[in-house]
Coordinates of C-alpha atoms and ligand atoms in Angstrom, one line a residue:
Chain L
M351 CA -6.4 -1.5 23.3
K352 CA -5.8 -5.2 23.7
T353 CA -2.5 -6.8 22.7
R354 CA -4.4 -10.1 22.2
R355 CA -6.4 -8.6 19.4
I356 CA -3.4 -7.0 17.7
V357 CA -1.4 -10.2 18.0
S358 CA -4.3 -12.1 16.3
I359 CA -4.3 -9.7 13.4
I360 CA -0.5 -9.7 13.1
T361 CA -0.4 -13.6 13.2
K362 CA -3.1 -13.8 10.5
E363 CA -1.3 -11.2 8.3
Y364 CA 2.0 -13.2 8.5
I365 CA 0.1 -16.3 7.5
H366 CA -1.2 -14.5 4.4
I367 CA 2.3 -13.3 3.6
F368 CA 4.0 -16.6 3.9
R369 CA 1.2 -18.8 2.5
D370 CA 1.1 -16.7 -0.7
W371 CA 4.7 -17.6 -1.5
R372 CA 4.4 -16.5 -5.1
S373 CA 3.7 -12.9 -4.0
L374 CA 6.4 -13.2 -1.4
I375 CA 9.0 -14.1 -4.0
I376 CA 7.8 -11.1 -6.1
I377 CA 8.0 -8.8 -3.1
I378 CA 11.6 -9.9 -2.5
L379 CA 12.7 -10.2 -6.1
M380 CA 11.1 -7.0 -7.4
P381 CA 13.4 -4.6 -5.5
I382 CA 16.4 -6.7 -6.6
L383 CA 15.3 -6.5 -10.2
M384 CA 14.6 -2.8 -9.9
I385 CA 18.0 -2.0 -8.4
I386 CA 19.9 -4.0 -11.0
L387 CA 17.8 -2.5 -13.8
Y388 CA 17.9 1.1 -12.7
G389 CA 21.4 0.8 -11.2
Y390 CA 22.8 -0.1 -14.6
A391 CA 20.5 1.6 -17.0
I392 CA 20.2 5.0 -15.4
T393 CA 23.8 5.9 -15.1
F394 CA 24.9 9.4 -15.7
D395 CA 28.5 8.4 -15.9
I396 CA 30.3 10.1 -18.8
K397 CA 32.7 8.0 -20.7
N398 CA 33.9 7.6 -24.2
L399 CA 33.2 11.2 -25.3
T400 CA 34.4 11.4 -28.8
F401 CA 36.1 14.4 -30.2
A402 CA 37.8 15.8 -33.2
V403 CA 41.0 17.9 -33.4
I404 CA 42.0 20.5 -36.0
D405 CA 45.6 21.0 -35.3
D406 CA 46.8 23.9 -37.4
A407 CA 50.1 24.2 -35.6
K408 CA 51.4 20.6 -35.8
T409 CA 54.2 21.2 -33.4
P410 CA 55.5 19.0 -30.5
E411 CA 53.7 21.4 -28.1
S412 CA 50.3 21.0 -29.9
R413 CA 50.7 17.2 -30.0
E414 CA 51.5 17.3 -26.3
L415 CA 48.2 19.1 -25.7
I416 CA 46.2 16.6 -27.7
R417 CA 47.8 13.8 -25.7
G418 CA 46.5 15.5 -22.6
F419 CA 43.0 14.9 -23.9
T420 CA 43.5 11.3 -25.1
E421 CA 45.3 10.1 -22.0
N422 CA 42.3 9.8 -19.8
R423 CA 39.2 7.5 -19.6
F424 CA 36.7 10.2 -20.7
F425 CA 37.8 11.3 -24.2
V426 CA 38.3 9.3 -27.3
L427 CA 39.9 11.0 -30.3
K428 CA 37.9 10.1 -33.3
Y429 CA 38.8 12.5 -36.2
M430 CA 42.0 14.3 -36.8
D431 CA 42.3 17.4 -38.9
I432 CA 38.9 17.6 -40.3
K433 CA 37.8 20.5 -42.4
R434 CA 36.0 23.3 -40.7
G435 CA 32.9 22.6 -42.8
E436 CA 32.7 19.1 -41.4
I437 CA 32.4 20.2 -37.8
E438 CA 28.7 20.9 -37.9
P439 CA 27.6 17.7 -39.7
L440 CA 29.6 15.7 -37.3
F441 CA 28.0 17.4 -34.3
K442 CA 24.6 16.9 -35.8
K443 CA 25.1 13.2 -36.5
R444 CA 26.3 13.0 -32.8
F445 CA 29.5 11.5 -34.0
I446 CA 31.5 13.8 -31.8
Q447 CA 30.7 15.9 -28.7
M448 CA 33.7 18.2 -28.9
V449 CA 36.2 19.8 -31.3
I450 CA 39.5 21.3 -30.3
V451 CA 41.0 23.8 -32.7
I452 CA 44.6 24.6 -32.2
P453 CA 45.7 27.8 -34.0
K454 CA 48.7 28.0 -36.3
D455 CA 50.7 30.2 -34.0
F456 CA 50.2 28.0 -31.0
S457 CA 53.8 27.3 -30.2
E458 CA 55.1 30.8 -30.9
S459 CA 52.5 32.2 -28.7
L460 CA 53.4 29.9 -25.9
I461 CA 57.0 30.9 -26.1
S462 CA 56.4 34.6 -26.4
N463 CA 54.4 34.2 -23.2
R464 CA 51.2 35.8 -24.4
V465 CA 47.8 34.4 -23.5
T466 CA 47.4 31.5 -25.9
K467 CA 44.0 30.7 -27.2
V468 CA 42.7 27.3 -28.1
Q469 CA 39.2 27.0 -29.3
L470 CA 36.9 24.4 -27.8
L471 CA 33.6 23.6 -29.4
V472 CA 31.3 21.7 -27.2
D473 CA 28.0 20.0 -27.9
A474 CA 25.9 21.1 -24.9
A475 CA 22.6 19.6 -26.2
D476 CA 22.8 17.6 -23.0
S477 CA 23.8 20.3 -20.6
N478 CA 25.1 17.8 -18.0
V479 CA 27.5 16.4 -20.6
G480 CA 28.3 19.9 -21.8
T481 CA 29.2 21.1 -18.4
F482 CA 31.3 18.0 -17.8
I483 CA 33.3 18.5 -21.0
Y484 CA 33.9 22.1 -20.2
N485 CA 35.1 21.4 -16.7
Y486 CA 37.2 18.5 -17.6
S487 CA 38.8 20.2 -20.5
N488 CA 39.7 23.0 -18.2
R489 CA 41.5 20.5 -16.0
V490 CA 43.3 19.0 -18.9
I491 CA 44.5 22.5 -19.9
Q492 CA 45.5 23.2 -16.4
L493 CA 47.6 20.1 -16.2
Y494 CA 49.2 21.1 -19.5
N495 CA 49.9 24.6 -18.2
E496 CA 51.6 23.1 -15.2
K497 CA 53.7 20.9 -17.3
I498 CA 55.0 23.6 -19.6
N499 CA 55.3 26.3 -16.9
F500 CA 57.1 24.2 -14.4
K501 CA 59.9 26.8 -14.3
T502 CA 57.6 29.5 -13.0
P503 CA 56.0 27.9 -9.9
G504 CA 54.4 31.0 -8.5
I505 CA 51.2 30.8 -10.5
V506 CA 48.1 30.1 -8.6
N507 CA 46.3 27.1 -10.0
L508 CA 42.7 26.4 -9.3
K509 CA 42.4 22.7 -8.7
P510 CA 38.9 21.5 -8.0
R511 CA 38.8 18.6 -5.6
I512 CA 35.6 16.7 -5.8
L513 CA 34.4 15.8 -2.4
Y514 CA 32.2 12.8 -1.2
N515 CA 32.0 11.1 -4.5
P516 CA 35.6 11.5 -5.7
D517 CA 35.2 9.2 -8.7
M518 CA 32.2 11.2 -9.7
K519 CA 30.3 7.9 -10.0
S520 CA 26.7 8.5 -10.5
V521 CA 25.9 5.1 -9.1
N522 CA 27.0 6.4 -5.7
F523 CA 24.5 9.1 -6.0
F524 CA 21.7 7.2 -7.6
V525 CA 21.7 3.8 -5.8
P526 CA 21.0 5.4 -2.3
G527 CA 18.2 7.2 -4.1
L528 CA 16.8 3.9 -5.3
V529 CA 16.7 2.7 -1.7
A530 CA 14.3 5.6 -1.0
L531 CA 12.2 4.9 -4.0
I532 CA 11.9 1.2 -3.6
L533 CA 11.2 1.2 0.1
L534 CA 8.4 3.8 -0.4
L535 CA 6.9 2.0 -3.3
I536 CA 6.9 -1.5 -1.8
S537 CA 5.8 -0.5 1.7
A538 CA 2.9 1.7 0.5
L539 CA 1.8 -0.8 -2.1
L540 CA 1.7 -3.7 0.2
T541 CA -0.4 -2.1 2.9
S542 CA -2.8 -0.5 0.5
I543 CA -3.3 -3.9 -1.1
A544 CA -3.5 -5.8 2.2
I545 CA -6.4 -3.6 3.3
T546 CA -8.4 -3.3 0.1
R547 CA -8.1 -7.1 -0.4
E548 CA -10.1 -7.5 2.8
K549 CA -12.6 -5.0 1.6
E550 CA -13.1 -7.0 -1.6
T551 CA -13.5 -10.3 0.2
G552 CA -15.8 -8.8 2.8
T553 CA -13.6 -9.9 5.7
L554 CA -12.8 -6.4 6.7
E555 CA -16.5 -6.0 7.5
Q556 CA -16.4 -9.1 9.7
I557 CA -13.5 -7.5 11.6
L558 CA -15.2 -4.1 11.9
V559 CA -18.3 -5.7 13.4
S560 CA -16.1 -7.0 16.3
P561 CA -15.1 -4.7 19.1
V562 CA -11.6 -4.1 17.5
H563 CA -10.5 -0.5 17.5
P564 CA -9.3 1.0 14.2
I565 CA -5.9 1.6 15.8
E566 CA -5.7 -2.1 16.6
I567 CA -6.5 -3.0 13.0
I568 CA -3.9 -0.6 11.7
G569 CA -1.3 -1.7 14.1
G570 CA -1.9 -5.3 13.3
K571 CA -1.8 -4.7 9.6
V572 CA 1.3 -2.5 9.6
I573 CA 3.7 -4.3 11.9
P574 CA 4.2 -7.4 9.6
Y575 CA 4.8 -5.1 6.6
I576 CA 7.4 -3.1 8.6
T577 CA 9.4 -6.2 9.0
L578 CA 9.0 -7.0 5.3
G579 CA 10.1 -3.4 4.4
L580 CA 13.2 -3.8 6.6
L581 CA 14.0 -7.1 4.9
N582 CA 13.7 -5.3 1.5
G583 CA 15.8 -2.4 2.7
T584 CA 18.6 -4.8 3.8
I585 CA 18.6 -6.6 0.5
I586 CA 18.8 -3.4 -1.5
L587 CA 21.7 -2.1 0.7
L588 CA 23.6 -5.4 0.3
F589 CA 23.2 -5.0 -3.5
A590 CA 24.3 -1.4 -3.3
R591 CA 27.3 -2.2 -1.3
F592 CA 28.5 -5.4 -3.0
L593 CA 27.3 -5.1 -6.6
F594 CA 27.5 -1.4 -7.1
K595 CA 30.3 -0.8 -4.6
V596 CA 28.6 2.2 -3.1
P597 CA 30.4 3.1 0.1
I598 CA 28.6 3.0 3.4
N599 CA 30.6 5.6 5.4
G600 CA 28.2 6.2 8.2
S601 CA 26.6 4.0 10.9
L602 CA 24.6 1.0 9.7
F603 CA 22.5 1.3 12.9
L604 CA 21.5 4.9 12.0
I605 CA 20.5 3.8 8.5
A606 CA 18.4 1.0 10.0
A607 CA 16.7 3.3 12.5
L608 CA 15.9 6.1 10.0
A609 CA 14.9 3.5 7.4
L610 CA 12.4 2.2 9.9
L611 CA 11.0 5.7 10.4
Y612 CA 10.8 6.1 6.6
I613 CA 9.0 2.7 6.2
F614 CA 6.5 3.8 8.8
V615 CA 5.8 6.9 6.8
A616 CA 5.4 4.8 3.6
L617 CA 3.0 2.4 5.3
S618 CA 0.9 5.2 6.7
F619 CA 0.7 6.5 3.2
G620 CA -0.6 3.1 1.9
L621 CA -3.1 3.0 4.8
M622 CA -4.4 6.4 4.0
I623 CA -5.0 5.5 0.4
S624 CA -6.6 2.1 1.2
A625 CA -9.0 3.7 3.7
S626 CA -10.8 5.6 1.0
V627 CA -10.5 3.2 -1.9
K628 CA -12.6 0.1 -2.6
T629 CA -10.7 -2.2 -4.8
Q630 CA -7.1 -3.5 -5.0
L631 CA -6.7 -2.4 -8.5
V632 CA -7.5 1.3 -7.7
A633 CA -5.4 1.1 -4.6
M634 CA -2.5 -0.1 -6.6
L635 CA -2.8 2.5 -9.3
E636 CA -3.3 5.4 -6.8
T637 CA -0.4 4.2 -4.7
L638 CA 1.9 4.0 -7.8
M639 CA 0.9 7.4 -9.1
S640 CA 1.2 9.2 -5.8
T641 CA 4.5 7.7 -4.7
V642 CA 6.5 7.2 -7.8
L643 CA 5.8 10.5 -9.7
P644 CA 6.5 13.0 -6.9
T645 CA 9.4 11.0 -5.7
I646 CA 11.1 10.9 -9.2
M647 CA 10.2 14.5 -10.1
L648 CA 10.4 16.5 -6.9
S649 CA 12.4 14.7 -4.2
G650 CA 15.9 15.3 -5.6
L651 CA 16.2 11.7 -6.7
I652 CA 17.3 12.9 -10.1
F653 CA 16.8 16.7 -10.3
P654 CA 18.5 18.6 -7.5
V655 CA 16.0 20.3 -5.2
A656 CA 18.2 23.3 -4.9
S657 CA 17.7 24.2 -8.6
M658 CA 13.9 24.0 -8.5
P659 CA 11.8 27.1 -8.4
L660 CA 10.6 28.2 -5.0
P661 CA 7.0 26.7 -5.1
L662 CA 8.4 23.3 -6.1
R663 CA 11.0 23.5 -3.4
I664 CA 8.3 24.1 -0.8
I665 CA 6.3 21.2 -2.1
S666 CA 9.3 18.9 -2.1
K667 CA 9.6 19.4 1.7
A668 CA 6.3 17.6 2.1
I669 CA 7.5 14.6 0.1
P670 CA 8.9 11.9 2.4
A671 CA 11.6 10.8 -0.1
T672 CA 13.1 14.3 -0.1
H673 CA 14.1 13.9 3.5
F674 CA 15.1 10.3 3.3
L675 CA 17.3 11.0 0.3
I676 CA 19.3 13.6 2.3
I677 CA 19.5 11.1 5.1
I678 CA 20.6 8.1 3.2
R679 CA 23.0 9.9 0.9
G680 CA 24.4 11.8 3.9
I681 CA 25.0 8.6 5.9
M682 CA 26.2 6.5 3.1
L683 CA 28.4 9.0 1.2
K684 CA 29.4 11.6 3.7
G685 CA 29.2 9.4 6.8
V686 CA 27.3 12.1 8.7
G687 CA 25.6 11.3 12.1
F688 CA 22.2 11.9 13.6
W689 CA 22.9 15.5 14.7
E690 CA 23.3 16.6 11.1
L691 CA 20.1 14.9 10.1
W692 CA 17.7 15.3 13.0
Q693 CA 15.7 18.0 11.2
H694 CA 14.9 15.6 8.4
A695 CA 14.1 12.8 10.8
A696 CA 11.8 15.2 12.6
A697 CA 10.2 16.2 9.3
L698 CA 9.7 12.5 8.4
S699 CA 8.0 11.8 11.8
A700 CA 5.7 14.8 11.3
I701 CA 4.7 13.6 7.8
G702 CA 4.2 10.1 9.1
F703 CA 1.9 11.1 12.0
V704 CA -0.2 13.4 9.8
L705 CA -0.7 10.5 7.3
L706 CA -1.5 8.1 10.1
F707 CA -3.9 10.5 11.6
I708 CA -5.8 11.0 8.3
A709 CA -5.8 7.2 7.7
T710 CA -7.3 6.5 11.1
K711 CA -9.9 9.2 10.6
R712 CA -10.8 7.9 7.2
F713 CA -11.0 4.5 8.6
K714 CA -13.5 5.5 11.2
M715 CA -15.5 7.2 8.5
T716 CA -15.7 4.1 6.4
L717 CA -17.4 2.4 9.3
E718 CA -19.9 5.2 9.5
Chain N
M1366 CA -32.6 -2.2 31.7
E1367 CA -33.9 -5.8 31.7
T1368 CA -36.6 -6.2 29.1
D1369 CA -37.6 -9.0 26.9
I1370 CA -36.8 -6.8 23.8
A1371 CA -33.6 -7.7 22.0
V1372 CA -33.8 -5.2 19.1
K1373 CA -35.9 -2.1 18.8
A1374 CA -35.9 0.2 15.8
S1375 CA -37.8 3.4 15.5
K1376 CA -38.1 5.3 12.2
L1377 CA -34.6 4.0 11.1
S1378 CA -33.6 5.5 7.7
R1379 CA -30.6 5.4 5.5
H1380 CA -30.0 7.4 2.4
F1381 CA -27.3 7.1 -0.2
G1382 CA -27.2 10.5 -1.8
T1383 CA -30.8 11.1 -2.9
F1384 CA -31.7 7.4 -2.8
T1385 CA -33.5 6.1 0.2
A1386 CA -32.3 2.5 0.8
V1387 CA -34.1 2.1 4.1
D1388 CA -37.2 4.2 4.8
E1389 CA -38.3 4.8 8.4
I1390 CA -38.5 1.2 9.5
S1391 CA -39.8 0.5 13.0
F1392 CA -40.0 -2.9 14.7
E1393 CA -39.3 -4.9 17.8
V1394 CA -37.6 -8.3 18.2
K1395 CA -38.2 -10.3 21.3
K1396 CA -35.4 -12.2 23.0
G1397 CA -35.0 -15.7 21.9
E1398 CA -37.1 -15.0 18.8
I1399 CA -36.2 -16.0 15.2
F1400 CA -37.0 -12.8 13.4
G1401 CA -37.0 -12.7 9.6
F1402 CA -36.6 -10.0 7.1
L1403 CA -38.1 -11.1 3.8
G1404 CA -37.6 -9.0 0.7
A1405 CA -36.4 -9.1 -2.9
N1406 CA -32.8 -8.1 -3.9
G1407 CA -32.4 -4.4 -3.3
A1408 CA -35.2 -4.1 -0.8
G1409 CA -32.8 -2.7 1.8
K1410 CA -32.3 -5.8 4.1
T1411 CA -28.5 -5.6 4.1
T1412 CA -28.5 -1.9 4.7
A1413 CA -30.9 -2.3 7.7
I1414 CA -28.8 -5.1 9.2
K1415 CA -25.6 -3.1 8.8
M1416 CA -27.0 -0.2 10.7
L1417 CA -28.1 -2.5 13.5
C1418 CA -24.6 -3.9 13.7
G1419 CA -22.9 -0.6 13.7
L1420 CA -21.2 -1.0 10.3
I1421 CA -22.9 2.1 8.9
K1422 CA -24.6 5.0 10.5
P1423 CA -28.3 5.7 10.1
T1424 CA -29.3 8.9 8.3
S1425 CA -32.1 9.4 10.8
G1426 CA -34.0 7.5 13.4
E1427 CA -32.6 5.3 16.2
A1428 CA -32.4 1.7 17.3
Y1429 CA -31.5 -0.2 20.4
V1430 CA -29.6 -3.5 20.1
A1431 CA -29.1 -5.6 23.3
G1432 CA -30.2 -2.5 25.2
Y1433 CA -27.6 -0.2 23.7
N1434 CA -28.2 2.7 21.4
I1435 CA -26.6 2.0 18.0
N1436 CA -25.9 5.7 17.4
T1437 CA -24.1 6.5 20.7
D1438 CA -22.9 3.1 22.0
S1439 CA -21.9 1.1 19.1
S1440 CA -18.9 -0.4 20.8
M1441 CA -21.1 -2.0 23.4
V1442 CA -23.5 -3.2 20.7
K1443 CA -20.5 -4.9 19.0
K1444 CA -19.6 -6.9 22.1
H1445 CA -23.1 -8.4 22.3
I1446 CA -23.8 -9.3 18.7
G1447 CA -22.6 -11.8 16.2
Y1448 CA -22.8 -11.1 12.5
M1449 CA -22.5 -13.2 9.4
S1450 CA -22.3 -11.1 6.3
Q1451 CA -24.0 -11.8 3.0
K1452 CA -20.5 -11.9 1.5
F1453 CA -18.6 -15.0 2.4
S1454 CA -16.3 -13.9 5.1
L1455 CA -13.8 -16.5 6.2
Y1456 CA -10.2 -16.3 5.0
E1457 CA -9.9 -18.8 2.2
D1458 CA -6.1 -19.0 2.5
L1459 CA -6.3 -19.8 6.2
T1460 CA -7.0 -23.3 7.6
V1461 CA -10.2 -24.0 9.4
K1462 CA -8.3 -23.9 12.8
E1463 CA -6.6 -20.6 11.9
N1464 CA -9.9 -19.0 11.0
I1465 CA -11.4 -20.0 14.3
E1466 CA -8.3 -18.8 16.2
F1467 CA -8.3 -15.5 14.4
Y1468 CA -11.9 -14.6 15.1
G1469 CA -11.6 -15.8 18.7
G1470 CA -8.6 -13.5 19.0
I1471 CA -10.2 -10.4 17.7
Y1472 CA -13.0 -10.9 20.2
G1473 CA -10.3 -11.0 22.9
L1474 CA -10.8 -14.6 23.9
S1475 CA -7.9 -16.1 25.8
R1476 CA -5.7 -18.7 24.3
K1477 CA -7.2 -21.3 26.6
E1478 CA -10.7 -20.4 25.7
I1479 CA -9.9 -20.4 22.0
F1480 CA -8.2 -23.8 22.3
E1481 CA -11.3 -25.3 24.0
K1482 CA -13.8 -23.6 21.7
T1483 CA -11.9 -24.8 18.6
K1484 CA -12.0 -28.3 19.9
K1485 CA -15.6 -28.2 20.7
L1486 CA -16.6 -26.5 17.4
L1487 CA -14.6 -28.9 15.3
S1488 CA -16.3 -31.9 16.8
E1489 CA -19.7 -30.3 16.6
L1490 CA -19.3 -29.6 13.0
H1491 CA -17.6 -32.9 12.4
L1492 CA -14.7 -31.0 10.9
E1493 CA -11.8 -32.5 12.9
K1494 CA -10.3 -34.1 9.8
M1495 CA -10.5 -30.8 8.0
R1496 CA -8.8 -28.9 10.8
D1497 CA -5.6 -28.2 8.9
S1498 CA -7.1 -27.9 5.4
L1499 CA -7.4 -24.6 3.8
T1500 CA -10.9 -23.1 4.1
K1501 CA -11.2 -22.8 0.4
A1502 CA -11.2 -26.6 0.1
L1503 CA -14.5 -26.9 2.1
P1504 CA -17.8 -27.3 0.3
L1505 CA -20.0 -24.2 0.5
G1506 CA -22.4 -25.6 3.0
W1507 CA -19.6 -26.4 5.4
K1508 CA -18.1 -23.0 4.9
Q1509 CA -21.3 -21.4 5.9
R1510 CA -21.7 -23.5 9.0
L1511 CA -18.1 -22.7 9.9
A1512 CA -18.8 -19.0 9.3
L1513 CA -21.8 -19.2 11.6
S1514 CA -19.8 -21.0 14.3
T1515 CA -17.1 -18.3 14.2
A1516 CA -19.7 -15.6 14.5
L1517 CA -20.9 -17.4 17.7
L1518 CA -17.4 -17.9 19.3
H1519 CA -17.8 -15.0 21.7
D1520 CA -21.2 -16.2 22.8
P1521 CA -23.3 -13.2 21.6
S1522 CA -26.9 -12.8 22.8
I1523 CA -28.1 -11.7 19.3
I1524 CA -26.9 -13.0 16.0
F1525 CA -27.5 -11.3 12.7
L1526 CA -27.5 -13.5 9.6
D1527 CA -27.6 -11.8 6.3
E1528 CA -28.9 -14.3 3.7
P1529 CA -26.9 -17.1 5.3
T1530 CA -28.1 -19.7 2.9
G1531 CA -27.5 -17.9 -0.4
G1532 CA -26.5 -20.3 -3.1
V1533 CA -26.6 -23.4 -1.0
D1534 CA -28.4 -26.6 -2.0
P1535 CA -31.8 -27.4 -0.3
I1536 CA -30.5 -30.1 1.9
S1537 CA -27.8 -27.9 3.3
R1538 CA -30.3 -25.1 3.8
K1539 CA -32.5 -27.4 5.8
N1540 CA -29.5 -28.4 7.9
F1541 CA -28.6 -24.8 8.4
W1542 CA -32.1 -24.0 9.7
R1543 CA -31.9 -26.8 12.1
I1544 CA -28.8 -25.1 13.6
I1545 CA -30.7 -21.8 13.7
Y1546 CA -33.4 -23.4 15.8
E1547 CA -30.8 -24.9 18.1
I1548 CA -29.3 -21.4 18.6
A1549 CA -32.7 -19.9 19.3
N1550 CA -33.3 -22.8 21.8
Q1551 CA -30.2 -21.7 23.7
G1552 CA -32.0 -18.4 24.3
K1553 CA -30.2 -16.4 21.6
T1554 CA -32.1 -14.0 19.4
V1555 CA -31.7 -14.7 15.7
F1556 CA -32.2 -12.0 13.2
V1557 CA -32.2 -13.4 9.7
T1558 CA -32.7 -12.0 6.2
T1559 CA -33.8 -14.1 3.2
H1560 CA -35.4 -13.9 -0.1
Y1561 CA -36.4 -17.6 0.0
M1562 CA -40.1 -17.8 0.7
D1563 CA -39.9 -21.3 2.2
E1564 CA -37.3 -20.1 4.7
A1565 CA -39.7 -17.3 5.7
E1566 CA -42.1 -19.9 6.9
Y1567 CA -39.5 -21.1 9.5
C1568 CA -39.3 -17.7 11.2
N1569 CA -41.2 -17.0 14.5
R1570 CA -42.0 -13.6 13.2
L1571 CA -41.5 -12.0 9.8
S1572 CA -41.3 -8.5 8.4
V1573 CA -41.7 -8.0 4.7
M1574 CA -39.5 -5.3 3.1
F1575 CA -40.2 -3.6 -0.1
K1576 CA -38.3 -0.7 -1.5
G1577 CA -36.9 0.3 1.8
K1578 CA -40.1 0.1 3.8
I1579 CA -41.5 -2.6 6.0
I1580 CA -44.9 -3.2 4.5
E1581 CA -46.1 -6.0 6.7
I1582 CA -45.1 -7.6 10.0
G1583 CA -46.4 -10.6 11.9
T1584 CA -46.1 -14.4 12.4
P1585 CA -46.2 -16.4 9.2
T1586 CA -49.6 -17.8 10.3
E1587 CA -51.0 -14.4 11.0
L1588 CA -49.9 -13.1 7.6
K1589 CA -51.4 -16.1 5.8
N1590 CA -54.7 -15.7 7.6
K1591 CA -54.8 -12.0 7.1
Y1592 CA -54.4 -12.3 3.4
N1593 CA -56.2 -15.6 3.2
K1594 CA -53.3 -17.3 1.3
P1595 CA -52.0 -20.8 1.7
S1596 CA -48.3 -19.8 1.7
I1597 CA -46.0 -16.9 2.4
Q1598 CA -45.0 -16.9 -1.2
D1599 CA -48.6 -16.1 -2.1
V1600 CA -48.8 -13.5 0.6
F1601 CA -45.6 -11.9 -0.7
I1602 CA -46.9 -11.7 -4.3
E1603 CA -50.1 -10.2 -3.1
L1604 CA -48.3 -7.5 -1.0
V1605 CA -45.9 -6.6 -3.9
T1606 CA -48.7 -6.3 -6.4
R1607 CA -50.6 -4.0 -4.0
N1608 CA -47.7 -1.6 -3.5
Ligands
ADP2572 N1 -23.0 2.1 -0.2 C1 -24.1 2.2 -1.1 N2 -24.1 3.3 -1.9 C2 -25.2 3.5 -2.7 N3 -26.3 2.7 -2.8 C3 -26.3 1.6 -2.0 C4 -25.2 1.3 -1.1 N4 -25.5 0.2 -0.4 C5 -26.7 -0.2 -0.9 N5 -27.2 0.6 -1.8 C6 -28.4 0.5 -2.5 O1 -29.5 0.4 -1.5 C7 -30.4 -0.6 -2.0 C8 -30.6 -1.6 -0.9 O2 -29.5 -2.5 -0.9 P1 -29.4 -3.7 0.1 O3 -29.6 -3.1 1.5 O4 -28.1 -4.3 -0.2 O5 -30.6 -4.6 -0.3 P2 -30.8 -6.1 -0.1 O6 -29.9 -6.6 1.0 O7 -32.3 -6.2 0.4 O8 -30.7 -6.8 -1.3 C9 -30.0 -1.1 -3.3 O9 -30.7 -0.5 -4.3 C10 -28.5 -0.7 -3.3 O10 -28.1 -0.5 -4.7
MG2573 MG1 -28.5 -8.0 0.9

């Protein structure tokens, strides 16, 4: 291996990158655009849930309970005292997501200390929203119970405390995930295009006829794109931190180090694809398909891995983003350190080396 | 192994699936010779040259280039040869100087060597003024001469030129052949493919390829005498109609 030869390739690659300033702008702007677009569009935050009340009691106590629902940022009271026959049409037209029915004997029942029943009808067509309504209503009821039972303090109250993402903001959960998706996409795409472009122009042949070793070609090709990947990662994190106010509780250095590892995996992936593909277009399509789809479906970016069936859980372990998601969310939200994450770092390294090995092998074969 | 043979192929074949692109070709090229491969498009010239340069593996047969076996010693072969592919292979978005530096670099030349070679090359090609222009701005004839020069940067003993004058005007082609003669005069072996009949006349020795086979080999004069024709073009037509 000769550094002279690698340096030549690296230098040339940087010239390509900086001379083609239009592409460079796209490379830098695309992640920004993606994060703004997805960060705002894909938000699972639940707000402005509309509901109706059928208050058959009409007592101060029942009004107090209703106030419990209206005095928070989630629920908006839309209809008061509708007829029972109107419930279903309103649900179907999606005008309301919840109905509270307070029985006639509400206040008497409270006073006589029996268990008092209040009916809650929830539209669970979107199960996330349904669960949320159910949980949050329980909380409202609890607060209400505390208020009216203040004289009997012995009662055990279950008070969930939400850890790590106390505001239940889905941006906090989703934006670190975008870092994983965008880094993978950009890095893999860039390398696979950089190699296939040289196949198309025939310059790769001119390099291969020289005494350069495939490892030197790969090294020379990958290093410039690692720096570009890091630049992209930094930009995305800055946006996450300052636009979306996602906390970064852990070490920035650890994020950088493990992001570097992840970029290396992504680049190896791009190399592996470009080694067996002839044109830029095919390389682009294959890279897109094989990075974006598994990452979105199986890595835990949106759907939690824990709730997947076993075979999918096993497959997800082979997807780089699965590990990087745990790493980046862990560091940013929980502030965990390397010792909690080393297994995932090890898994990433393993995946990276396997990919690089296949890429080098395939490269040798294309010469043959 | 000091011999006067630069390239020696014996029963070299290459298949693509069931298709035989190169079919058991055998020949020898002497050092310092200008050896031509004449054949129509699809005859198998490029495939043959790529095998000799170590870019693709032969399906069967063997060949020695600069004394090294192409099957077992391709990295040694690569050190001793220059190659100019049929496809235009300079980086269009790099300047003339950057292209020279890059190709010098991948052959492991030192900075000093590259600096000196660049200077020498640019003055030889009268390209000093174009030094910092993008390569895509050069006329095709200049590009091809630049490509040839970069293929010679590491001073190889054998140079393979795959249709080096494709698409160039007749005057540029004449000029290019003048350079090929200069290279041969320096003692380098030139292996050149072409489908231009007039260029075939310039070669020291010539092999005619047809459907993967070498159907005739000899000096242009020998071939013309043998078939009693006034030009290589007529010889070629005669050979093709016979096969
Ligand atoms: N990689 C390949 N796969 C399949 N067929 C090929 C490949 N390369 C060349 N061929 C075929 O081999 C034949 C010879 O091609 P080539 O060596 O390029 O001819 P020439 O250079 O004389 O024009 C052509 O018919 C071509 O289609
Ligand atoms: Mg050809």
